[in-house]
GROMACS .gro file of C-alpha atoms in nm:
model
  310
    1MET     CA    1   0.000   0.000   0.000
    2ASN     CA    2   0.134   0.342  -0.101
    3PHE     CA    3   0.238   0.543   0.205
    4LYS     CA    4   0.206   0.880   0.027
    5ARG     CA    5  -0.155   0.805  -0.067
    6LEU     CA    6  -0.245   0.725   0.294
    7GLU     CA    7  -0.077   1.044   0.410
    8THR     CA    8  -0.271   1.243   0.151
    9PHE     CA    9  -0.596   1.078   0.262
   10ILE     CA   10  -0.529   1.195   0.619
   11TRP     CA   11  -0.450   1.552   0.517
   12VAL     CA   12  -0.756   1.590   0.294
   13ALA     CA   13  -0.972   1.456   0.578
   14THR     CA   14  -0.802   1.687   0.830
   15LEU     CA   15  -0.807   2.006   0.623
   16GLY     CA   16  -1.140   1.945   0.450
   17SER     CA   17  -1.033   2.017   0.093
   18PHE     CA   18  -0.806   1.890  -0.183
   19ARG     CA   19  -0.671   2.243  -0.239
   20LYS     CA   20  -0.558   2.288   0.122
   21ALA     CA   21  -0.402   1.941   0.125
   22ALA     CA   22  -0.212   2.027  -0.195
   23GLU     CA   23  -0.080   2.348  -0.037
   24HIS     CA   24   0.027   2.163   0.276
   25GLN     CA   25   0.203   1.886   0.083
   26HIS     CA   26   0.360   2.134  -0.162
   27THR     CA   27   0.206   1.976  -0.469
   28THR     CA   28  -0.081   2.037  -0.712
   29GLN     CA   29  -0.449   1.973  -0.662
   30PRO     CA   30  -0.460   1.726  -0.957
   31ALA     CA   31  -0.180   1.527  -0.792
   32ILE     CA   32  -0.384   1.509  -0.471
   33SER     CA   33  -0.693   1.401  -0.667
   34ASN     CA   34  -0.493   1.129  -0.842
   35ARG     CA   35  -0.359   0.993  -0.513
   36ILE     CA   36  -0.705   0.977  -0.358
   37ALA     CA   37  -0.853   0.819  -0.671
   38ALA     CA   38  -0.577   0.556  -0.675
   39LEU     CA   39  -0.629   0.480  -0.306
   40GLU     CA   40  -1.006   0.451  -0.354
   41GLU     CA   41  -0.948   0.212  -0.644
   42GLU     CA   42  -0.701   0.006  -0.441
   43LEU     CA   43  -0.940  -0.020  -0.144
   44GLY     CA   44  -1.251  -0.058  -0.357
   45VAL     CA   45  -1.442   0.211  -0.165
   46ARG     CA   46  -1.527   0.579  -0.200
   47LEU     CA   47  -1.354   0.784   0.070
   48PHE     CA   48  -1.486   1.135   0.003
   49GLU     CA   49  -1.800   1.311  -0.112
   50ARG     CA   50  -1.693   1.600  -0.335
   51ASP     CA   51  -1.931   1.894  -0.309
   52SER     CA   52  -1.868   2.261  -0.397
   53GLY     CA   53  -1.498   2.245  -0.326
   54HIS     CA   54  -1.542   2.088   0.018
   55SER     CA   55  -1.441   1.727   0.066
   56LYS     CA   56  -1.643   1.538   0.323
   57LEU     CA   57  -1.562   1.187   0.437
   58THR     CA   58  -1.806   0.914   0.344
   59SER     CA   59  -1.915   0.679   0.619
   60LYS     CA   60  -1.657   0.430   0.493
   61GLY     CA   61  -1.395   0.703   0.487
   62GLN     CA   62  -1.471   0.786   0.850
   63GLU     CA   63  -1.437   0.419   0.938
   64LEU     CA   64  -1.100   0.379   0.764
   65LEU     CA   65  -0.940   0.709   0.869
   66PRO     CA   66  -0.823   0.591   1.216
   67TYR     CA   67  -0.655   0.289   1.057
   68ALA     CA   68  -0.475   0.509   0.805
   69GLU     CA   69  -0.362   0.739   1.086
   70LYS     CA   70  -0.221   0.444   1.282
   71ILE     CA   71  -0.037   0.306   0.978
   72VAL     CA   72   0.118   0.644   0.893
   73LEU     CA   73   0.207   0.713   1.256
   74MET     CA   74   0.379   0.376   1.296
   75ALA     CA   75   0.568   0.419   0.967
   76GLN     CA   76   0.688   0.766   1.064
   77GLN     CA   77   0.797   0.649   1.407
   78LEU     CA   78   0.981   0.357   1.244
   79ARG     CA   79   1.168   0.601   1.018
   80LYS     CA   80   1.249   0.822   1.314
   81ARG     CA   81   1.386   0.536   1.526
   82ALA     CA   82   1.587   0.394   1.235
   83ASP     CA   83   1.742   0.727   1.141
   84ARG     CA   84   1.809   0.904   1.470
   85GLY     CA   85   2.133   1.047   1.338
   86ALA     CA   86   1.975   1.220   1.040
   87SER     CA   87   1.973   1.598   1.051
   88LEU     CA   88   1.622   1.737   1.067
   89SER     CA   89   1.536   2.008   0.816
   90GLY     CA   90   1.225   2.193   0.710
   91ILE     CA   91   1.015   2.459   0.879
   92LEU     CA   92   0.882   2.461   1.235
   93ARG     CA   93   0.582   2.693   1.269
   94LEU     CA   94   0.606   2.787   1.634
   95GLY     CA   95   0.353   2.985   1.834
   96VAL     CA   96   0.471   3.144   2.159
   97SER     CA   97   0.306   3.329   2.444
   98GLU     CA   98   0.484   3.656   2.526
   99THR     CA   99   0.556   3.543   2.882
  100ILE     CA  100   0.778   3.268   2.738
  101VAL     CA  101   0.951   3.521   2.511
  102HIS     CA  102   1.060   3.716   2.820
  103SER     CA  103   1.185   3.409   3.009
  104TRP     CA  104   1.337   3.095   2.858
  105LEU     CA  105   1.274   3.125   2.481
  106PRO     CA  106   1.632   3.241   2.402
  107ARG     CA  107   1.770   2.932   2.578
  108PHE     CA  108   1.527   2.717   2.382
  109PHE     CA  109   1.648   2.854   2.048
  110ARG     CA  110   2.011   2.795   2.142
  111GLU     CA  111   1.928   2.430   2.219
  112LEU     CA  112   1.717   2.394   1.905
  113HIS     CA  113   1.991   2.534   1.681
  114GLU     CA  114   2.246   2.299   1.836
  115THR     CA  115   2.016   1.998   1.796
  116ALA     CA  116   1.872   2.077   1.451
  117PRO     CA  117   2.097   2.336   1.281
  118ASN     CA  118   1.927   2.294   0.941
  119LEU     CA  119   1.582   2.377   1.075
  120ASP     CA  120   1.401   2.699   0.982
  121VAL     CA  121   1.162   2.845   1.240
  122GLU     CA  122   0.862   3.068   1.173
  123ILE     CA  123   0.764   3.238   1.501
  124THR     CA  124   0.422   3.376   1.594
  125VAL     CA  125   0.388   3.564   1.924
  126ASP     CA  126   0.023   3.593   2.026
  127VAL     CA  127  -0.228   3.538   2.304
  128SER     CA  128  -0.296   3.175   2.393
  129GLY     CA  129  -0.648   3.170   2.249
  130ASN     CA  130  -0.517   3.258   1.904
  131LEU     CA  131  -0.230   3.010   1.936
  132ARG     CA  132  -0.482   2.739   2.021
  133SER     CA  133  -0.676   2.823   1.705
  134GLY     CA  134  -0.353   2.801   1.507
  135LEU     CA  135  -0.291   2.449   1.635
  136LEU     CA  136  -0.643   2.339   1.547
  137ASP     CA  137  -0.642   2.485   1.195
  138ARG     CA  138  -0.288   2.348   1.139
  139SER     CA  139  -0.131   2.689   1.074
  140LEU     CA  140   0.098   2.613   1.371
  141ASP     CA  141   0.297   2.294   1.435
  142LEU     CA  142   0.374   2.363   1.801
  143ALA     CA  143   0.271   2.623   2.057
  144PHE     CA  144   0.404   2.725   2.397
  145LEU     CA  145   0.083   2.860   2.546
  146MET     CA  146  -0.138   2.877   2.852
  147GLY     CA  147  -0.283   2.528   2.830
  148PRO     CA  148  -0.366   2.254   2.813
  149VAL     CA  149  -0.553   2.239   2.482
  150SER     CA  150  -0.846   2.005   2.546
  151GLU     CA  151  -0.867   1.829   2.209
  152PRO     CA  152  -0.831   1.451   2.157
  153LYS     CA  153  -0.558   1.478   1.892
  154ILE     CA  154  -0.350   1.743   2.071
  155GLU     CA  155  -0.056   1.633   2.284
  156ASN     CA  156   0.007   1.858   2.586
  157ARG     CA  157   0.342   1.857   2.769
  158ALA     CA  158   0.361   2.051   3.096
  159LEU     CA  159   0.597   2.348   3.112
  160CYS     CA  160   0.691   2.562   3.411
  161SER     CA  161   0.437   2.800   3.563
  162PHE     CA  162   0.473   3.170   3.640
  163PRO     CA  163   0.334   3.339   3.952
  164LEU     CA  164   0.183   3.685   3.912
  165ILE     CA  165   0.254   3.981   4.138
  166TRP     CA  166   0.089   4.321   4.171
  167VAL     CA  167   0.315   4.615   4.087
  168SER     CA  168   0.299   4.990   4.035
  169SER     CA  169   0.519   5.287   3.968
  170PRO     CA  170   0.656   5.437   4.291
  171GLU     CA  171   0.521   5.770   4.162
  172LEU     CA  172   0.169   5.654   4.250
  173ASN     CA  173   0.261   5.648   4.620
  174LEU     CA  174   0.029   5.360   4.706
  175PRO     CA  175  -0.002   5.298   5.082
  176ASP     CA  176   0.266   5.080   5.239
  177ARG     CA  177   0.018   4.833   5.389
  178LEU     CA  178  -0.194   4.533   5.294
  179LEU     CA  179  -0.413   4.646   5.003
  180ALA     CA  180  -0.763   4.505   4.958
  181LEU     CA  181  -0.945   4.482   4.626
  182LYS     CA  182  -1.124   4.811   4.687
  183ASP     CA  183  -0.786   4.981   4.733
  184LEU     CA  184  -0.659   4.843   4.404
  185ALA     CA  185  -0.980   4.940   4.223
  186GLU     CA  186  -0.907   5.308   4.281
  187TRP     CA  187  -0.657   5.282   3.997
  188PRO     CA  188  -0.690   5.152   3.639
  189ILE     CA  189  -0.606   4.781   3.627
  190ILE     CA  190  -0.355   4.723   3.346
  191THR     CA  191  -0.389   4.361   3.245
  192TYR     CA  192  -0.400   4.092   2.980
  193ALA     CA  193  -0.623   4.095   2.673
  194ARG     CA  194  -0.991   4.028   2.727
  195ASN     CA  195  -0.980   3.689   2.552
  196THR     CA  196  -0.736   3.541   2.807
  197LYS     CA  197  -0.767   3.335   3.125
  198PRO     CA  198  -0.596   3.597   3.347
  199PHE     CA  199  -0.835   3.872   3.237
  200ALA     CA  200  -1.136   3.647   3.299
  201GLU     CA  201  -1.015   3.566   3.651
  202ILE     CA  202  -0.921   3.924   3.739
  203SER     CA  203  -1.239   4.082   3.605
  204GLN     CA  204  -1.451   3.819   3.781
  205LYS     CA  205  -1.277   3.889   4.113
  206PHE     CA  206  -1.321   4.265   4.088
  207SER     CA  207  -1.687   4.222   3.993
  208GLU     CA  208  -1.741   4.122   4.358
  209LEU     CA  209  -1.696   4.486   4.456
  210ASP     CA  210  -2.021   4.676   4.497
  211GLU     CA  211  -1.915   5.029   4.577
  212LEU     CA  212  -1.637   5.089   4.322
  213PRO     CA  213  -1.633   4.925   3.977
  214ALA     CA  214  -1.284   4.851   3.847
  215ARG     CA  215  -1.153   5.002   3.524
  216PHE     CA  216  -0.949   4.772   3.301
  217TYR     CA  217  -0.683   4.874   3.051
  218SER     CA  218  -0.632   4.545   2.869
  219SER     CA  219  -0.369   4.466   2.607
  220SER     CA  220  -0.243   4.164   2.415
  221SER     CA  221   0.111   4.300   2.459
  222LEU     CA  222   0.286   4.240   2.791
  223SER     CA  223   0.547   4.495   2.687
  224ALA     CA  224   0.271   4.755   2.654
  225CYS     CA  225   0.131   4.660   2.996
  226ARG     CA  226   0.476   4.699   3.147
  227GLN     CA  227   0.533   5.039   2.987
  228LEU     CA  228   0.192   5.174   3.092
  229THR     CA  229   0.268   5.064   3.447
  230LEU     CA  230   0.611   5.226   3.437
  231ASP     CA  231   0.447   5.549   3.320
  232GLY     CA  232   0.218   5.549   3.624
  233ILE     CA  233  -0.104   5.503   3.428
  234GLY     CA  234  -0.229   5.237   3.669
  235ILE     CA  235  -0.136   4.920   3.855
  236SER     CA  236  -0.086   4.578   3.703
  237THR     CA  237  -0.036   4.213   3.782
  238LEU     CA  238   0.246   4.065   3.575
  239PRO     CA  239   0.488   3.770   3.575
  240LEU     CA  240   0.820   3.843   3.741
  241SER     CA  241   1.008   3.744   3.424
  242VAL     CA  242   0.861   4.046   3.245
  243ILE     CA  243   0.945   4.306   3.514
  244LYS     CA  244   1.247   4.166   3.701
  245HIS     CA  245   1.488   4.443   3.598
  246GLU     CA  246   1.237   4.720   3.670
  247LEU     CA  247   1.183   4.585   4.022
  248GLU     CA  248   1.558   4.559   4.084
  249SER     CA  249   1.613   4.917   3.968
  250GLY     CA  250   1.322   5.053   4.172
  251ARG     CA  251   1.129   5.174   3.867
  252LEU     CA  252   0.847   4.944   3.980
  253VAL     CA  253   0.750   4.835   4.330
  254GLN     CA  254   0.572   4.520   4.440
  255LEU     CA  255   0.242   4.574   4.619
  256ASN     CA  256   0.131   4.389   4.931
  257THR     CA  257  -0.217   4.266   4.840
  258SER     CA  258  -0.489   4.053   4.994
  259TRP     CA  259  -0.549   3.871   4.664
  260THR     CA  260  -0.332   3.767   4.371
  261PRO     CA  261  -0.447   3.588   4.053
  262SER     CA  262  -0.359   3.225   3.990
  263GLU     CA  263  -0.017   3.152   3.847
  264LEU     CA  264   0.009   3.106   3.471
  265ALA     CA  265   0.036   2.739   3.368
  266PHE     CA  266   0.187   2.667   3.026
  267THR     CA  267   0.208   2.365   2.800
  268ALA     CA  268   0.397   2.266   2.486
  269SER     CA  269   0.108   2.156   2.264
  270TYR     CA  270   0.114   1.994   1.921
  271SER     CA  271  -0.095   1.764   1.705
  272ARG     CA  272  -0.033   1.392   1.749
  273VAL     CA  273  -0.179   1.305   1.407
  274PRO     CA  274  -0.030   1.327   1.151
  275PHE     CA  275   0.295   1.259   1.332
  276ASN     CA  276   0.538   1.553   1.314
  277PRO     CA  277   0.889   1.459   1.434
  278ILE     CA  278   1.005   1.822   1.424
  279ALA     CA  279   0.722   1.937   1.653
  280GLU     CA  280   0.784   1.646   1.891
  281LEU     CA  281   1.157   1.718   1.905
  282ALA     CA  282   1.097   2.089   1.969
  283ALA     CA  283   0.836   2.013   2.236
  284ASN     CA  284   1.080   1.783   2.417
  285LEU     CA  285   1.346   2.055   2.405
  286GLY     CA  286   1.093   2.307   2.534
  287VAL     CA  287   1.012   2.086   2.833
  288MET     CA  288   1.382   2.036   2.907
  289VAL     CA  289   1.468   2.408   2.886
  290SER     CA  290   1.158   2.506   3.083
  291ASP     CA  291   1.243   2.261   3.361
  292GLU     CA  292   1.600   2.386   3.373
  293TYR     CA  293   1.480   2.746   3.390
  294ASP     CA  294   1.247   2.654   3.674
  295ARG     CA  295   1.521   2.474   3.869
  296THR     CA  296   1.792   2.736   3.830
  297THR     CA  297   1.586   3.049   3.883
  298HIS     CA  298   1.277   2.926   4.071
  299HIS     CA  299   1.122   3.201   3.856
  300GLU     CA  300   1.335   3.427   4.079
  301LYS     CA  301   1.024   3.456   4.289
  302LEU     CA  302   0.968   3.745   4.518
  303SER     CA  303   0.794   3.681   4.845
  304GLN     CA  304   0.430   3.774   4.838
  305ASP     CA  305   0.522   4.003   5.129
  306PRO     CA  306   0.724   4.287   4.974
  307LYS     CA  307   0.883   4.359   5.313
  308ASN     CA  308   1.024   4.008   5.344
  309ASP     CA  309   1.399   4.019   5.280
  310ASN     CA  310   1.446   3.642   5.288
   0.00000   0.00000   0.00000
């Protein structure tokens, strides 16, 4: 049985059209059509219903797809095990949350270049919701994002987490005491984009206040959040990795608060089917670098009590 035909069958089923499968496999649409026709003739069944440019699996196609996926996966894993010394090449389409950019991503790229020097990388920095969509529509091979991604065909590998702390510019002269939510709500809350988990948690918590509604200045850019906070526009809750130098220099101060949002949990997420050895390799490297970062720096955590010198 022709391996390339099975692989094409999987991609047409996954992407929903012969055109998209042709683009992904860097070939022509007629070539894709010929492969599917040959496979259908070999199996003696019709795999797709062709209608207005969209290719829908027949009931028999749906039945056979898992078997094709298993065959292709096993064949790819066999190749990988038999040729461990081969140099990987191609393009890795990598999605990254900005928190990772400001922490261990440079170390990751050094390791990746050493392991796979012939690999090209196409980087997308975005909020986790958009990175998740990129994984599902196959525009991304791998994403370091706030996960996990709850989809059956997505593999999620745990990465290190990042605690959040409340900070402000010293120019705001916030009281040097334990600050309750109502104290924080007197200032604009500079925070993550509205389509993120941190924003949902923070806005929900401040909605408990009756007397003073909170004002949110949300942004998809952590760098923008940091700069607005430095400029004294409001207060913010950010990962230490983003603001470490500003805290050390005194340009930002940590606030002593009665409540802090949950820490940010990240995963290296990629599609299990079709098997992508580049994505798997990069995910494994991401886990290794993330764990090393966590061990050596402990996120360089500050005590939740800003007065604690320990």
